[in-house]
Amino acid sequence: QKEVEQNSGPLSVPEGAIASLNCTYSDRGSQSFFWYRQYSGKSPELIMFIYSNGDKEDGRFTAQLNKASQYVSLLIRDSQPSDSATYLCAVKGGNQFYFGTGTSLTVIP
Amino acid sequence: DVKVTQSSRYLVKRTGEKVFLECVQDMDHENMFWYRQDPGLGLRLIYFSYDVKMKEKGDIPEGYSVSREKKERFSLILESASTNQTSMYLCASSFEGRNEKLFFGSGTQLSVL
């Protein structure tokens, strides 16, 4: 069974701070890595993807991948109350996607 | 924009009923998936399909079946609904390929009474 682990939280940060979300995975053959945001009662929405070691930035979001450590993270800069959601880490191996159980983030105004 | 459409947002059924959940995608994706999501358990894969008339069991196929008669449509069938099948059901689709992304429909919250 391919495992994807996330700290379930809840993670609370003040507005304007950096939120750091972490994910580890068990399968060294994993190819692609994704972050989804899920608001309560809604479906997951893709916000970031990363395929190579290093950092990838998109606006206030930065995804970081370290394949040697089997670790992927998501940084949210200048956190806003609208960022309050559950963040799901997903890892792709072959044609299948493996999900963590998500980290709940609350941004406090 | 990719569009994955699930036929119902909320559904209430009775124990023993046969339930059909429909999903249609408009991006010509080869791969389609059905997940259920429960608090504390995350997303669990029920069935997936790589091609028309093709299906593969996921992690929790018991009590479910699927149908993919056309490339754009993937249906999930609960043969005889039970209360433990009360859940959020999510359909998703993607292209074939190592870096292709997964896109979700809006979900169906199914309650079995």
GROMACS .gro file of C-alpha atoms in nm:
model
  222
    1GLN     CA    1   0.000   0.000   0.000
    2LYS     CA    2   0.142   0.337  -0.099
    3GLU     CA    3   0.127   0.574   0.195
    4VAL     CA    4   0.092   0.950   0.196
    5GLU     CA    5   0.116   1.106   0.539
    6GLN     CA    6   0.011   1.451   0.649
    7ASN     CA    7  -0.021   1.611   0.988
    8SER     CA    8  -0.397   1.641   1.031
    9GLY     CA    9  -0.366   1.962   1.232
   10PRO     CA   10  -0.552   2.176   1.294
   11LEU     CA   11  -0.290   2.432   1.202
   12SER     CA   12  -0.368   2.789   1.306
   13VAL     CA   13  -0.175   3.092   1.182
   14PRO     CA   14  -0.243   3.464   1.215
   15GLU     CA   15  -0.339   3.662   0.908
   16GLY     CA   16  -0.030   3.770   0.714
   17ALA     CA   17   0.190   3.489   0.845
   18ILE     CA   18   0.343   3.200   0.652
   19ALA     CA   19   0.158   2.868   0.673
   20SER     CA   20   0.372   2.558   0.623
   21LEU     CA   21   0.208   2.228   0.532
   22ASN     CA   22   0.404   1.905   0.509
   23CYS     CA   23   0.362   1.568   0.345
   24THR     CA   24   0.570   1.250   0.326
   25TYR     CA   25   0.522   0.956   0.093
   26SER     CA   26   0.640   0.597   0.094
   27ASP     CA   27   0.686   0.507  -0.274
   28ARG     CA   28   1.023   0.617  -0.414
   29GLY     CA   29   0.890   0.561  -0.765
   30SER     CA   30   0.632   0.838  -0.730
   31GLN     CA   31   0.639   1.072  -1.026
   32SER     CA   32   0.425   1.376  -0.963
   33PHE     CA   33   0.304   1.566  -0.661
   34PHE     CA   34  -0.002   1.780  -0.612
   35TRP     CA   35  -0.164   2.003  -0.355
   36TYR     CA   36  -0.541   2.040  -0.341
   37ARG     CA   37  -0.743   2.286  -0.135
   38GLN     CA   38  -1.082   2.173  -0.007
   39TYR     CA   39  -1.331   2.403   0.155
   40SER     CA   40  -1.586   2.249   0.389
   41GLY     CA   41  -1.861   2.076   0.192
   42LYS     CA   42  -1.686   2.134  -0.141
   43SER     CA   43  -1.474   1.917  -0.367
   44PRO     CA   44  -1.091   1.936  -0.386
   45GLU     CA   45  -0.945   2.206  -0.610
   46LEU     CA   46  -0.596   2.175  -0.756
   47ILE     CA   47  -0.374   2.463  -0.646
   48MET     CA   48  -0.015   2.347  -0.704
   49PHE     CA   49   0.176   2.069  -0.875
   50ILE     CA   50   0.547   1.987  -0.882
   51TYR     CA   51   0.744   1.725  -1.067
   52SER     CA   52   1.113   1.803  -1.001
   53ASN     CA   53   1.323   1.853  -0.691
   54GLY     CA   54   1.333   2.208  -0.566
   55ASP     CA   55   1.085   2.490  -0.532
   56LYS     CA   56   0.798   2.600  -0.750
   57GLU     CA   57   0.628   2.932  -0.686
   58ASP     CA   58   0.285   3.051  -0.798
   59GLY     CA   59   0.169   3.374  -0.643
   60ARG     CA   60   0.153   3.331  -0.266
   61PHE     CA   61   0.203   2.956  -0.291
   62THR     CA   62   0.534   2.770  -0.301
   63ALA     CA   63   0.561   2.395  -0.339
   64GLN     CA   64   0.884   2.227  -0.235
   65LEU     CA   65   0.990   1.875  -0.331
   66ASN     CA   66   1.275   1.665  -0.195
   67LYS     CA   67   1.264   1.321  -0.354
   68ALA     CA   68   1.563   1.191  -0.158
   69SER     CA   69   1.377   1.257   0.167
   70GLN     CA   70   1.038   1.166   0.012
   71TYR     CA   71   0.900   1.494   0.132
   72VAL     CA   72   0.682   1.759  -0.026
   73SER     CA   73   0.561   2.080   0.133
   74LEU     CA   74   0.337   2.375   0.062
   75LEU     CA   75   0.410   2.726   0.187
   76ILE     CA   76   0.141   2.991   0.186
   77ARG     CA   77   0.278   3.341   0.227
   78ASP     CA   78   0.073   3.634   0.355
   79SER     CA   79  -0.199   3.395   0.471
   80GLN     CA   80  -0.555   3.522   0.438
   81PRO     CA   81  -0.874   3.412   0.616
   82SER     CA   82  -0.992   3.283   0.276
   83ASP     CA   83  -0.704   3.032   0.287
   84SER     CA   84  -0.879   2.854   0.575
   85ALA     CA   85  -0.949   2.508   0.435
   86THR     CA   86  -0.823   2.152   0.436
   87TYR     CA   87  -0.517   2.093   0.219
   88LEU     CA   88  -0.472   1.753   0.059
   89CYS     CA   89  -0.137   1.621  -0.058
   90ALA     CA   90  -0.156   1.381  -0.354
   91VAL     CA   91   0.116   1.166  -0.505
   92LYS     CA   92   0.093   1.003  -0.845
   93GLY     CA   93   0.233   0.663  -0.921
   94GLY     CA   94   0.150   0.511  -1.257
   95ASN     CA   95  -0.201   0.625  -1.340
   96GLN     CA   96  -0.321   0.630  -0.983
   97PHE     CA   97  -0.330   0.911  -0.732
   98TYR     CA   98  -0.268   0.854  -0.362
   99PHE     CA   99  -0.399   1.106  -0.111
  100GLY     CA  100  -0.313   1.203   0.242
  101THR     CA  101  -0.597   1.262   0.485
  102GLY     CA  102  -0.541   1.637   0.473
  103THR     CA  103  -0.427   1.918   0.702
  104SER     CA  104  -0.687   2.160   0.833
  105LEU     CA  105  -0.565   2.522   0.821
  106THR     CA  106  -0.729   2.812   1.001
  107VAL     CA  107  -0.609   3.167   0.937
  108ILE     CA  108  -0.703   3.393   1.224
  109PRO     CA  109  -0.791   3.754   1.132
  110ASP     CA  110  -1.154   2.499  -1.816
  111VAL     CA  111  -1.190   2.134  -1.734
  112LYS     CA  112  -1.543   2.045  -1.641
  113VAL     CA  113  -1.636   1.732  -1.449
  114THR     CA  114  -2.008   1.725  -1.385
  115GLN     CA  115  -2.182   1.509  -1.128
  116SER     CA  116  -2.554   1.474  -1.178
  117SER     CA  117  -2.667   1.541  -0.821
  118ARG     CA  118  -2.525   1.757  -0.542
  119TYR     CA  119  -2.740   1.600  -0.271
  120LEU     CA  120  -2.920   1.267  -0.277
  121VAL     CA  121  -3.133   1.091  -0.017
  122LYS     CA  122  -3.213   0.723  -0.067
  123ARG     CA  123  -3.358   0.440   0.139
  124THR     CA  124  -3.182   0.122   0.245
  125GLY     CA  125  -3.201  -0.142  -0.026
  126GLU     CA  126  -3.257   0.098  -0.314
  127LYS     CA  127  -3.044   0.081  -0.626
  128VAL     CA  128  -2.858   0.410  -0.666
  129PHE     CA  129  -2.696   0.554  -0.977
  130LEU     CA  130  -2.438   0.832  -0.957
  131GLU     CA  131  -2.349   0.984  -1.291
  132CYS     CA  132  -2.034   1.167  -1.392
  133VAL     CA  133  -1.952   1.337  -1.721
  134GLN     CA  134  -1.627   1.506  -1.823
  135ASP     CA  135  -1.580   1.730  -2.125
  136MET     CA  136  -1.202   1.710  -2.172
  137ASP     CA  137  -1.168   1.376  -2.351
  138HIS     CA  138  -0.981   1.234  -2.052
  139GLU     CA  139  -0.887   0.869  -2.073
  140ASN     CA  140  -0.892   0.808  -1.697
  141MET     CA  141  -1.189   0.841  -1.467
  142PHE     CA  142  -1.216   0.767  -1.096
  143TRP     CA  143  -1.475   0.733  -0.823
  144TYR     CA  144  -1.378   0.816  -0.464
  145ARG     CA  145  -1.569   0.840  -0.142
  146GLN     CA  146  -1.467   1.078   0.132
  147ASP     CA  147  -1.548   1.033   0.498
  148PRO     CA  148  -1.432   1.241   0.796
  149GLY     CA  149  -1.101   1.112   0.931
  150LEU     CA  150  -1.062   0.857   0.652
  151GLY     CA  151  -0.971   1.083   0.365
  152LEU     CA  152  -1.031   0.996   0.002
  153ARG     CA  153  -1.072   0.628  -0.074
  154LEU     CA  154  -1.071   0.492  -0.426
  155ILE     CA  155  -1.373   0.279  -0.517
  156TYR     CA  156  -1.320   0.209  -0.889
  157PHE     CA  157  -1.133   0.357  -1.180
  158SER     CA  158  -1.135   0.322  -1.556
  159TYR     CA  159  -0.862   0.373  -1.813
  160ASP     CA  160  -1.078   0.329  -2.118
  161VAL     CA  161  -1.427   0.267  -2.244
  162LYS     CA  162  -1.577  -0.056  -2.108
  163MET     CA  163  -1.272  -0.103  -1.890
  164LYS     CA  164  -1.279  -0.093  -1.509
  165GLU     CA  165  -1.045  -0.170  -1.223
  166LYS     CA  166  -1.123  -0.215  -0.856
  167GLY     CA  167  -0.984   0.036  -0.615
  168ASP     CA  168  -0.939  -0.002  -0.241
  169ILE     CA  169  -1.306  -0.036  -0.141
  170PRO     CA  170  -1.513  -0.182  -0.429
  171GLU     CA  171  -1.745  -0.395  -0.217
  172GLY     CA  172  -2.107  -0.299  -0.260
  173TYR     CA  173  -2.038  -0.091  -0.572
  174SER     CA  174  -2.018  -0.143  -0.945
  175VAL     CA  175  -1.937   0.090  -1.234
  176SER     CA  176  -2.015   0.138  -1.598
  177ARG     CA  177  -1.824   0.319  -1.870
  178GLU     CA  178  -2.007   0.283  -2.199
  179LYS     CA  179  -1.879   0.612  -2.340
  180LYS     CA  180  -1.545   0.784  -2.288
  181GLU     CA  181  -1.694   1.092  -2.127
  182ARG     CA  182  -1.929   0.916  -1.884
  183PHE     CA  183  -1.850   0.705  -1.578
  184SER     CA  184  -2.133   0.581  -1.359
  185LEU     CA  185  -2.118   0.446  -1.006
  186ILE     CA  186  -2.389   0.202  -0.901
  187LEU     CA  187  -2.485   0.104  -0.550
  188GLU     CA  188  -2.667  -0.223  -0.608
  189SER     CA  189  -2.847  -0.221  -0.273
  190ALA     CA  190  -2.778   0.091  -0.072
  191SER     CA  191  -2.688   0.055   0.294
  192THR     CA  192  -2.652   0.313   0.570
  193ASN     CA  193  -2.273   0.267   0.576
  194GLN     CA  194  -2.264   0.399   0.220
  195THR     CA  195  -2.372   0.741   0.340
  196SER     CA  196  -2.082   0.956   0.225
  197MET     CA  197  -1.953   1.225  -0.009
  198TYR     CA  198  -1.888   1.071  -0.351
  199LEU     CA  199  -1.635   1.239  -0.576
  200CYS     CA  200  -1.580   1.172  -0.943
  201ALA     CA  201  -1.250   1.275  -1.102
  202SER     CA  202  -1.076   1.250  -1.437
  203SER     CA  203  -0.733   1.293  -1.590
  204PHE     CA  204  -0.538   1.241  -1.909
  205GLU     CA  205  -0.309   0.944  -1.943
  206GLY     CA  206   0.052   1.037  -1.862
  207ARG     CA  207   0.291   1.069  -1.571
  208ASN     CA  208   0.246   1.440  -1.511
  209GLU     CA  209  -0.122   1.470  -1.583
  210LYS     CA  210  -0.340   1.629  -1.319
  211LEU     CA  211  -0.658   1.504  -1.157
  212PHE     CA  212  -0.972   1.716  -1.171
  213PHE     CA  213  -1.272   1.665  -0.949
  214GLY     CA  214  -1.642   1.710  -0.992
  215SER     CA  215  -1.843   1.902  -0.733
  216GLY     CA  216  -1.933   1.587  -0.542
  217THR     CA  217  -2.254   1.413  -0.441
  218GLN     CA  218  -2.348   1.398  -0.074
  219LEU     CA  219  -2.544   1.074  -0.047
  220SER     CA  220  -2.752   0.995   0.258
  221VAL     CA  221  -2.894   0.644   0.293
  222LEU     CA  222  -3.174   0.623   0.548
   0.00000   0.00000   0.00000
